[in-house]
Structures are given as C-alpha cells and as structure tokens.
Tab-separated table of C-alpha atoms and ligand atoms in Angstrom:
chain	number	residue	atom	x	y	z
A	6	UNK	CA	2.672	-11.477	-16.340
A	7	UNK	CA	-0.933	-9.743	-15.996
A	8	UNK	CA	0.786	-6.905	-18.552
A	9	UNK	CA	0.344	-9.704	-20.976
A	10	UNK	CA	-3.432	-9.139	-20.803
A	11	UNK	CA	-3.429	-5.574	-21.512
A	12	UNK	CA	-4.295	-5.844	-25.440
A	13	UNK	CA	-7.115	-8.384	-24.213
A	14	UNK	CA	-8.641	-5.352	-21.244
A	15	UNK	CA	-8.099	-3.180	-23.789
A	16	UNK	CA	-11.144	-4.609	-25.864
A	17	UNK	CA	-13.202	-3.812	-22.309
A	18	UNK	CA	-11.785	-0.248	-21.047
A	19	UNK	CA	-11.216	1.671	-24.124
A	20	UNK	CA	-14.895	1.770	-24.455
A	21	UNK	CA	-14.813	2.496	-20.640
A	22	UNK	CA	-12.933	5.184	-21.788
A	23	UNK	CA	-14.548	6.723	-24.602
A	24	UNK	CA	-17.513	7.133	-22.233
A	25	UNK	CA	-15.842	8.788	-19.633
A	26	UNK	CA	-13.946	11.241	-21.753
A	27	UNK	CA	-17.299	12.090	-23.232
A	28	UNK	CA	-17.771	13.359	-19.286
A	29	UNK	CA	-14.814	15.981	-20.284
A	30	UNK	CA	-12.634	14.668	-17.700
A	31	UNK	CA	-8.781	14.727	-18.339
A	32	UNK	CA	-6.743	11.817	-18.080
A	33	UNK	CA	-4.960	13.585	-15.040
A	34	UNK	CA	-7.888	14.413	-12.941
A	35	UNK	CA	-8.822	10.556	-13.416
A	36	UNK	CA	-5.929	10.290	-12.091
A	37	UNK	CA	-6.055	12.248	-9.394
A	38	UNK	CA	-9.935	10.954	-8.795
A	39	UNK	CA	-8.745	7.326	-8.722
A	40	UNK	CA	-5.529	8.043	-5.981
A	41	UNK	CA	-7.873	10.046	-3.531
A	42	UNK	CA	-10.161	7.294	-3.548
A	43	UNK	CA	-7.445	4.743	-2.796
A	44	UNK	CA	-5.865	6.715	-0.418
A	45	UNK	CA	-9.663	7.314	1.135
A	46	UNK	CA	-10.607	3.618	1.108
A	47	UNK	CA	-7.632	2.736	2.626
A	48	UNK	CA	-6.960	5.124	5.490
A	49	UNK	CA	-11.140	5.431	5.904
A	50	UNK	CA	-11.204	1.826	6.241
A	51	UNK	CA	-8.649	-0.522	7.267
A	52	UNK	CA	-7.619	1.237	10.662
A	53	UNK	CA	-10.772	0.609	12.085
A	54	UNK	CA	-10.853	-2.769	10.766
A	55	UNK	CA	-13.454	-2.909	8.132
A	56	UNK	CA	-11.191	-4.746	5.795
A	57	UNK	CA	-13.914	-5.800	3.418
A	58	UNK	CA	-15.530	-2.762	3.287
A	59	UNK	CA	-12.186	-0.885	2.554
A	60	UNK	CA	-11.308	-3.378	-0.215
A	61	UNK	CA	-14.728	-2.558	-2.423
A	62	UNK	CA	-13.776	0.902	-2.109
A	63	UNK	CA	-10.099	0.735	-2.902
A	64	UNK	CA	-11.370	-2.047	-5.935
A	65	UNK	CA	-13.890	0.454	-7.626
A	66	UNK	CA	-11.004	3.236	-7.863
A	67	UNK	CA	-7.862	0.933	-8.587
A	68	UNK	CA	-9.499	0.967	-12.093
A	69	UNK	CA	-9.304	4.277	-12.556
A	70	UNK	CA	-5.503	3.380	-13.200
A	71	UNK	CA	-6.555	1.686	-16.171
A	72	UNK	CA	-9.197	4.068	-17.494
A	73	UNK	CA	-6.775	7.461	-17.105
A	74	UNK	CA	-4.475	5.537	-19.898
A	75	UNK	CA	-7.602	4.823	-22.008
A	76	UNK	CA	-9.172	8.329	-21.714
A	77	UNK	CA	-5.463	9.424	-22.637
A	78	UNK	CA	-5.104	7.237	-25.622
A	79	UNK	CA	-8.925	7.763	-26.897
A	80	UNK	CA	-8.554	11.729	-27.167
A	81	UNK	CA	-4.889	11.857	-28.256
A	82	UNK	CA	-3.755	13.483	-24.711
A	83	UNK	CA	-1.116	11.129	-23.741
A	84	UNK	CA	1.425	13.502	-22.201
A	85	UNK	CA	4.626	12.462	-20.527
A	86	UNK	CA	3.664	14.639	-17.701
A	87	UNK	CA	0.383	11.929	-17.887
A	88	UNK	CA	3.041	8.765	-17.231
A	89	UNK	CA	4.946	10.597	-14.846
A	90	UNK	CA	2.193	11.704	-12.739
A	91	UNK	CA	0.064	8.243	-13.131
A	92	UNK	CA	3.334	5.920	-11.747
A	93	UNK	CA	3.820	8.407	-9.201
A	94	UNK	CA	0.273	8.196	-7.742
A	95	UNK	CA	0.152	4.518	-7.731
A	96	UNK	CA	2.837	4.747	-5.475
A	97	UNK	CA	0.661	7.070	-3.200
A	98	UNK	CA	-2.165	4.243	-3.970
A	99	UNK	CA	0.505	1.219	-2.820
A	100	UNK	CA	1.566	3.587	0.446
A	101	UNK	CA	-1.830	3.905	1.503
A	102	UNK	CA	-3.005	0.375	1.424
A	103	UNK	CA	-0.646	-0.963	3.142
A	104	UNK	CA	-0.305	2.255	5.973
A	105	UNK	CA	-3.960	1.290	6.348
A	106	UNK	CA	-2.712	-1.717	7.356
A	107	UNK	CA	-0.184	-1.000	9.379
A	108	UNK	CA	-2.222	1.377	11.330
A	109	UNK	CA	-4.766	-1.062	12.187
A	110	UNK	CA	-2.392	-3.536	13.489
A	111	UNK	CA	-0.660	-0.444	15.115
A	112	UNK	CA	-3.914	-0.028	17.587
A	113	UNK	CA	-3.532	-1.352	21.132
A	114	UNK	CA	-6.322	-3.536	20.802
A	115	UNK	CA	-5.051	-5.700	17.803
A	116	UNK	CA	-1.299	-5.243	18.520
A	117	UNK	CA	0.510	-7.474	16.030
A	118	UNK	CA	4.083	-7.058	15.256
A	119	UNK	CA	4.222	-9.719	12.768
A	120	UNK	CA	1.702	-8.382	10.644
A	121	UNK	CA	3.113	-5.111	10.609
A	122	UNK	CA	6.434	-6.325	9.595
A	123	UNK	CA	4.992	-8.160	6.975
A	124	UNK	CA	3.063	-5.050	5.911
A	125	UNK	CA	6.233	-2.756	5.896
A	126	UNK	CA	7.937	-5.359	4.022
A	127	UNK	CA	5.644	-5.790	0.880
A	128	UNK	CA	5.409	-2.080	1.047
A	129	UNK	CA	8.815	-1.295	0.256
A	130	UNK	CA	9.268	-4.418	-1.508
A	131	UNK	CA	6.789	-3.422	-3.600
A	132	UNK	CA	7.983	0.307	-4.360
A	133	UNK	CA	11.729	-1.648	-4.456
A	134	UNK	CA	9.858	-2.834	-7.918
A	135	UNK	CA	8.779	0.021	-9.214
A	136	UNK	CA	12.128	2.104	-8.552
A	137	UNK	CA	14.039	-0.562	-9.771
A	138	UNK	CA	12.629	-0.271	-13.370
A	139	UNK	CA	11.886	3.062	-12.932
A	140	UNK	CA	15.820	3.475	-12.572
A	141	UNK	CA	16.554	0.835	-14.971
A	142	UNK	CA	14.504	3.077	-17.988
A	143	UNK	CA	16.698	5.858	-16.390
A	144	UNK	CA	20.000	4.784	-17.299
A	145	UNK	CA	18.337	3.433	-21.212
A	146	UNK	CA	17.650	-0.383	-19.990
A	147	UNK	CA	14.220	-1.992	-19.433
A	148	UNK	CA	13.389	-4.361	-16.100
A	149	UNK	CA	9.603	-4.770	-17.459
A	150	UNK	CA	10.116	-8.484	-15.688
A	151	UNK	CA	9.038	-10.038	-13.212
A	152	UNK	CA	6.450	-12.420	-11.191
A	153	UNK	CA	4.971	-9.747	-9.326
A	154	UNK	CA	4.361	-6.731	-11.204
A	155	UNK	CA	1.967	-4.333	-10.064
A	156	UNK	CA	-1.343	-5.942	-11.293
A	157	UNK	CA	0.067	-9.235	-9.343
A	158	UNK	CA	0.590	-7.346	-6.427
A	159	UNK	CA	-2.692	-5.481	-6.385
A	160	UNK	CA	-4.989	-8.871	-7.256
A	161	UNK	CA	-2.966	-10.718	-4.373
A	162	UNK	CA	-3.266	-8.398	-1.505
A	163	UNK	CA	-6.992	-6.842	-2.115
A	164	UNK	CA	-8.088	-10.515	-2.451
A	165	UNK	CA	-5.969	-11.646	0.877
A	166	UNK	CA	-7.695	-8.202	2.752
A	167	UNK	CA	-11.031	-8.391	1.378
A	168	UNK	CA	-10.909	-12.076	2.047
A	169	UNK	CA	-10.315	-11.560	5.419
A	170	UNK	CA	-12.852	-9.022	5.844
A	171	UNK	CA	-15.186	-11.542	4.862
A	172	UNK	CA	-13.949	-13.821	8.009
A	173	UNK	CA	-11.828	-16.067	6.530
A	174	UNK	CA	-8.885	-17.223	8.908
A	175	UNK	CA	-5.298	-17.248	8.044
A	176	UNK	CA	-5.800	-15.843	4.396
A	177	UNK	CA	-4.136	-12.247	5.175
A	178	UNK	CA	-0.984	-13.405	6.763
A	179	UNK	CA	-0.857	-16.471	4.069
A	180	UNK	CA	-1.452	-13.379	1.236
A	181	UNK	CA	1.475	-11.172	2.855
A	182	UNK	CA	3.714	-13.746	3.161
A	183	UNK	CA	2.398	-14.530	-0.602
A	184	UNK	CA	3.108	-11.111	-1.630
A	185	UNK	CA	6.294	-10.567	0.502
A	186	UNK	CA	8.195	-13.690	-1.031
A	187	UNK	CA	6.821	-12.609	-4.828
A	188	UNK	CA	8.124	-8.814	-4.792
A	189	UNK	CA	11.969	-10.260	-3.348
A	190	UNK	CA	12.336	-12.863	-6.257
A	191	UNK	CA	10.899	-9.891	-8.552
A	192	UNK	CA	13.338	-7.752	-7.157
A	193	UNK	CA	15.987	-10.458	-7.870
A	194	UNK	CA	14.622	-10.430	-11.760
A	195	UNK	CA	14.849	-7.555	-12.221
A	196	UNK	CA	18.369	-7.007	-10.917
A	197	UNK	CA	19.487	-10.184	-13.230
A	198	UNK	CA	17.971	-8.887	-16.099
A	199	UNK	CA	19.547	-5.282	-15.834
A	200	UNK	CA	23.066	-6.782	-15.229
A	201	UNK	CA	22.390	-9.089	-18.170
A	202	UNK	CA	21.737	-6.208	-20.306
A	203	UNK	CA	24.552	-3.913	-19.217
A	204	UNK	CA	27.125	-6.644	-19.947
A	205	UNK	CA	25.644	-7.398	-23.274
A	206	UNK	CA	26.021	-3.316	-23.789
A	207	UNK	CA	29.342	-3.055	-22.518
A	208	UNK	CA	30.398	-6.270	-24.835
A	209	UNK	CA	29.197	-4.520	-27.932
A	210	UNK	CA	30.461	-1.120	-26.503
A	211	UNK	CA	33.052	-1.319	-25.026
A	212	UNK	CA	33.374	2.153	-22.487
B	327	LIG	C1	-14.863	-12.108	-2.066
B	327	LIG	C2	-13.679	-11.292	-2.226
B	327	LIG	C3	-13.791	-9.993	-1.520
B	327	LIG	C4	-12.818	-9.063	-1.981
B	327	LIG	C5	-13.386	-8.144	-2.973
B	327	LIG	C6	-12.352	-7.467	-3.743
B	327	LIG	C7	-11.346	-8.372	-4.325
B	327	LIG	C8	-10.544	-7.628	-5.272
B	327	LIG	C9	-10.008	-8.543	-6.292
B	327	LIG	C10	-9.434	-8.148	-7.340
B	327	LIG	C11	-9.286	-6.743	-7.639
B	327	LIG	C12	-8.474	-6.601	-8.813
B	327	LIG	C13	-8.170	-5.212	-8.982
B	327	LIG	C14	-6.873	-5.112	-9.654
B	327	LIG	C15	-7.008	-4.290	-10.834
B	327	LIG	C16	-5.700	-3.903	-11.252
B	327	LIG	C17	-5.901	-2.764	-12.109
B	327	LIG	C18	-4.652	-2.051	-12.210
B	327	LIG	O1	-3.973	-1.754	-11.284
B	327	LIG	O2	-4.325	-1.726	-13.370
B	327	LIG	C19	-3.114	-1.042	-13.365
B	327	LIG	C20	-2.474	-1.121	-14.621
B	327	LIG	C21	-2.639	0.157	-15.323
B	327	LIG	O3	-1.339	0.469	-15.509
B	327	LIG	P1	-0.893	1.870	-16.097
B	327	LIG	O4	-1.392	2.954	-15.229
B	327	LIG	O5	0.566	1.755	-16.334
B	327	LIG	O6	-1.603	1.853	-17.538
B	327	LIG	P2	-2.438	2.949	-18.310
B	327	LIG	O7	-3.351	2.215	-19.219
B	327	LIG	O8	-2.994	3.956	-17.415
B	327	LIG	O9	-1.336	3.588	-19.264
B	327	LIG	C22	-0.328	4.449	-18.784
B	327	LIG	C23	-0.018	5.415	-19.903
B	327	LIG	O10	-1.177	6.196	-20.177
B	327	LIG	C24	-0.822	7.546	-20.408
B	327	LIG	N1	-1.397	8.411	-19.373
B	327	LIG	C25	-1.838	7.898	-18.199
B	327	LIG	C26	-2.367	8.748	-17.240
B	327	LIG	C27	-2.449	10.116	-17.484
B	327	LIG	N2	-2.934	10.976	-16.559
B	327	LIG	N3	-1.993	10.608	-18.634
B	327	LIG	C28	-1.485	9.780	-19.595
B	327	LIG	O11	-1.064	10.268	-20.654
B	327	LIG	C29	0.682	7.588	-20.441
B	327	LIG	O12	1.097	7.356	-21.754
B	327	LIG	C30	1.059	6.421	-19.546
B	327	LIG	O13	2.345	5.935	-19.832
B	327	LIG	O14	-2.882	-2.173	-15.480
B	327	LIG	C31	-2.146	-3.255	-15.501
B	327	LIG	O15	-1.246	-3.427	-14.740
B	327	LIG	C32	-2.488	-4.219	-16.568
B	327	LIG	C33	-2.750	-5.539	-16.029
B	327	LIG	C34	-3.725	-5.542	-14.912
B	327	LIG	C35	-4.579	-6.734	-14.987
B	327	LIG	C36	-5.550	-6.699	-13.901
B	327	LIG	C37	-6.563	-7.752	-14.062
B	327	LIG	C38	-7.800	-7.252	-13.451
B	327	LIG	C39	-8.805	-8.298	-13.303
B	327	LIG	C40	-9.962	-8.224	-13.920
B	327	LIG	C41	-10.188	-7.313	-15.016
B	327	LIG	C42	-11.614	-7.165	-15.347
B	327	LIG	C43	-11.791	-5.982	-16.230
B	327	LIG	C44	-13.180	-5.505	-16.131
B	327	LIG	C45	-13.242	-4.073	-16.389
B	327	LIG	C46	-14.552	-3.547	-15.923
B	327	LIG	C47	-14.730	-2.148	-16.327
B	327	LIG	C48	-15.984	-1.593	-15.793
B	328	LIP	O1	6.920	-1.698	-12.125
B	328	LIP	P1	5.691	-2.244	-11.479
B	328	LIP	O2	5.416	-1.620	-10.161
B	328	LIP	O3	5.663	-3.725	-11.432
B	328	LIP	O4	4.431	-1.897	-12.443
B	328	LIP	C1	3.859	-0.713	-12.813
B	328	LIP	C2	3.934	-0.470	-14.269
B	328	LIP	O5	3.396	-1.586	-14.949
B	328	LIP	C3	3.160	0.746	-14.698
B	328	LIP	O6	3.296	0.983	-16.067
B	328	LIP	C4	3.533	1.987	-13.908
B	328	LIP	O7	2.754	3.090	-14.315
B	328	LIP	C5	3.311	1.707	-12.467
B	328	LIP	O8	3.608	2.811	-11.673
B	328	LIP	C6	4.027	0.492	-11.965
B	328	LIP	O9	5.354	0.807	-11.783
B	329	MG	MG1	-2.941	4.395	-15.378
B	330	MG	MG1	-0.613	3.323	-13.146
C-alpha cells in the first residue's frame, strides 16, 4: 500500500540523494551505513530496555533504505548486485529489531513469554513476506501484494516500540499482535495471487 507513495517520496529523497552522492558515497556503502546502524540501534538499545531511545536511532537509519535507491538512480549506478544486496540487508535490519526484542524480554528480570512469541512470530512472518515474493519473481511471477508490505511493517512496529518507550501501556503488545495478524493475511495474498497467476499461465500454456 505505502509502495503507492513512492513517486510522491520521490519528490523529497531524490534531492536527499543528489546531496549525498555529492558526499561520493556509493549506493552500497549507504547501504551498508544504514544496516549497521539498524542492527546498532537495535541490539545497543532494546535489550536494556531503552525502547524509545533505540527507535530514534533505528528511525534516522531506516531511511537510508530509501536514499541508497536514490543515490543509485541519481548517478546512473543501479546495479543488480545494488537490489540484491539492499533486500538482503533489510532482512539483517528486520532480524535485528525484533532480536532486540526478544532479548530484552529474554532477561530474567522482564521474563515474558508472550511477548517473545509474538516477537518471533512477526519476525518470520515478516521475512515469510519477503521470501515469498522474493520466490515468486524467481519462478517469473510477481506477489508485489499485500496489506503489510515492508513500509507497513516498519511504520507499525517502530511506532508500537517507540510508543512504548515513551510509557504508554498496552501499545507494544496491541502493535505485535497488529503486526502479527497483518504479515499472516499478507502471507495469504500473496499465496492467492501467485496461484492465481500460475493457473492463468498454465491455461494459456498449457505444460
Ligand atoms: C512519539 C513516537 C515515538 C517514536 C518515534 C519513532 C516513530 C517512528 C515512526 C515512523 C518511522 C517510519 C520509518 C519508516 C520508513 C520506512 C522507510 C523504508 O523502509 O523505506 C523502505 C523502502 C525502500 O525500499 P527499497 O530499498 O526497495 O527502495 P530503493 O529506493 O532503495 O530502491 C531499490 C532499488 O535501488 C537500486 N539500488 C539500491 C541499493 C543499492 N545499493 N544499489 C542499487 O542499485 C536497485 O535498483 C534496487 O532495486 O521504501 C518503501 O517501502 C516505500 C514506501 C515507504 C513509505 C514510508 C513512509 C515513511 C513516512 C514518512 C516519510 C517522510 C519522508 C521524509 C523524508 C525526510 C528526508 C530527510
Ligand atoms: O516484500 P516486502 O518485504 O513486503 O517489501 C520489500 C520490498 O518492497 C523491497 O523492494 C525490497 O527491497 C525489500 O527487501 C522488501 O522485500
Ligand atoms: Mg533501498
Ligand atoms: Mg530495501
């Protein structure tokens, strides 16, 4: 759904972009810049519980996702090694957020096995996304579908962490549970819409 806005963003990071590929950074160390930070806000933070503190971090660098494309695009360096590297590290970013999590309610002293169910689930819900159009492009279908694509996912559980980092009760199991429900039925779409492509294939030829 939030894809839908990317010609509208567009019109704010490409001259994000311009600027910072004036630094002579390449789209991949961007990249690579924008993961570590993730993966630094997350496992710096959230295990020892300063949720709010964690999200600001993890929010500055999550946009480096949208400014590696842009740098890419602006200097004519879009390389497929680019793609594969940049969907790869989000998954690294995805892992880390929720591990964070995990880890915190891990510790003795907050010991909650609900919450790290609920964690574990939207984390491999959440990849479960990603493979499944990742596999989908694989075999020459698309499965770009879905209520809770990765900007969806992102927006819901930063805002549900950072939330409660700011005190407010109930909003990070209300966001997992969100989150948890949101990846399954996008799951489910995208499994319906691969099937319904394959049989409209296999109508039109026939194996
Ligand atoms: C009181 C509350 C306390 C809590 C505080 C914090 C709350 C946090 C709340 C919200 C945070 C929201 C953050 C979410 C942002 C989501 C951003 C995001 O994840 O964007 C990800 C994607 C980018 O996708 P992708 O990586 O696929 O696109 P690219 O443009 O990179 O293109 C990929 C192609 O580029 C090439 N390439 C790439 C890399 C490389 N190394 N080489 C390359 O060649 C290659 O061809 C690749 O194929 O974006 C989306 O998903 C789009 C929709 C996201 C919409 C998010 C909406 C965000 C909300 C507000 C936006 C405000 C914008 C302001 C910008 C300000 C800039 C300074
Ligand atoms: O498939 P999904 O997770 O909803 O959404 C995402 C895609 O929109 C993006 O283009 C890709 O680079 C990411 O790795 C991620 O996969
Ligand atoms: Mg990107
Ligand atoms: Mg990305």
């Amino acid at each position: 759904m939030l894809n839908q806005l990317r010609p509208a963003l567009s019109r704010v990071i490409t001259p994000v972009g311009r600027a910072l590929a004036r630094t002579g950074l390449t789209p991949n160390a961007i990249t690579l810049i924008g993961t570590l930070g993730v993966v630094g806000g997350a496992l710096g933070f959230y295990p020892r519980g300063e949720f709010f503190w964690g999200t600001v971090v993890i929010t500055v660098f999550v946009f480096f996702d949208m400014f590696d494309g842009a740098v890419a695009r602006v200097t004519g360096k879009t390389s497929r090694f680019g793609a594969f590297l940049d969907s790869n590290m989000d998954r690294v970013s995805d892992a880390a957020i929720f591990s964070g999590l995990i880890f915190y309610f891990a510790r003795q002293d907050h010991q909650d096995l609900l919450m790290i169910g609920l964690a574990l689930f939207c984390l491999v819900s959440g990849a479960l996304v990603s493979y499944a159009r990742a596999r989908a492009e694989g075999i020459g279908v698309g499965a770009t579908v879905g209520i809770a694509e990765r900007g969806e996912r992102l927006i819901v559980s930063l805002v549900a962490i950072g939330l409660d980092g700011l005190g407010v009760p109930y909003v990070l199991a209300i966001g997992l549970w969100l989150l948890a429900v949101a990846s399954a039925i996008t799951v489910v779409q995208r499994f319906v819409a691969v099937r319904r492509q394959l049989e409209v294939l296999e109508v039109s030829e026939p194996s």
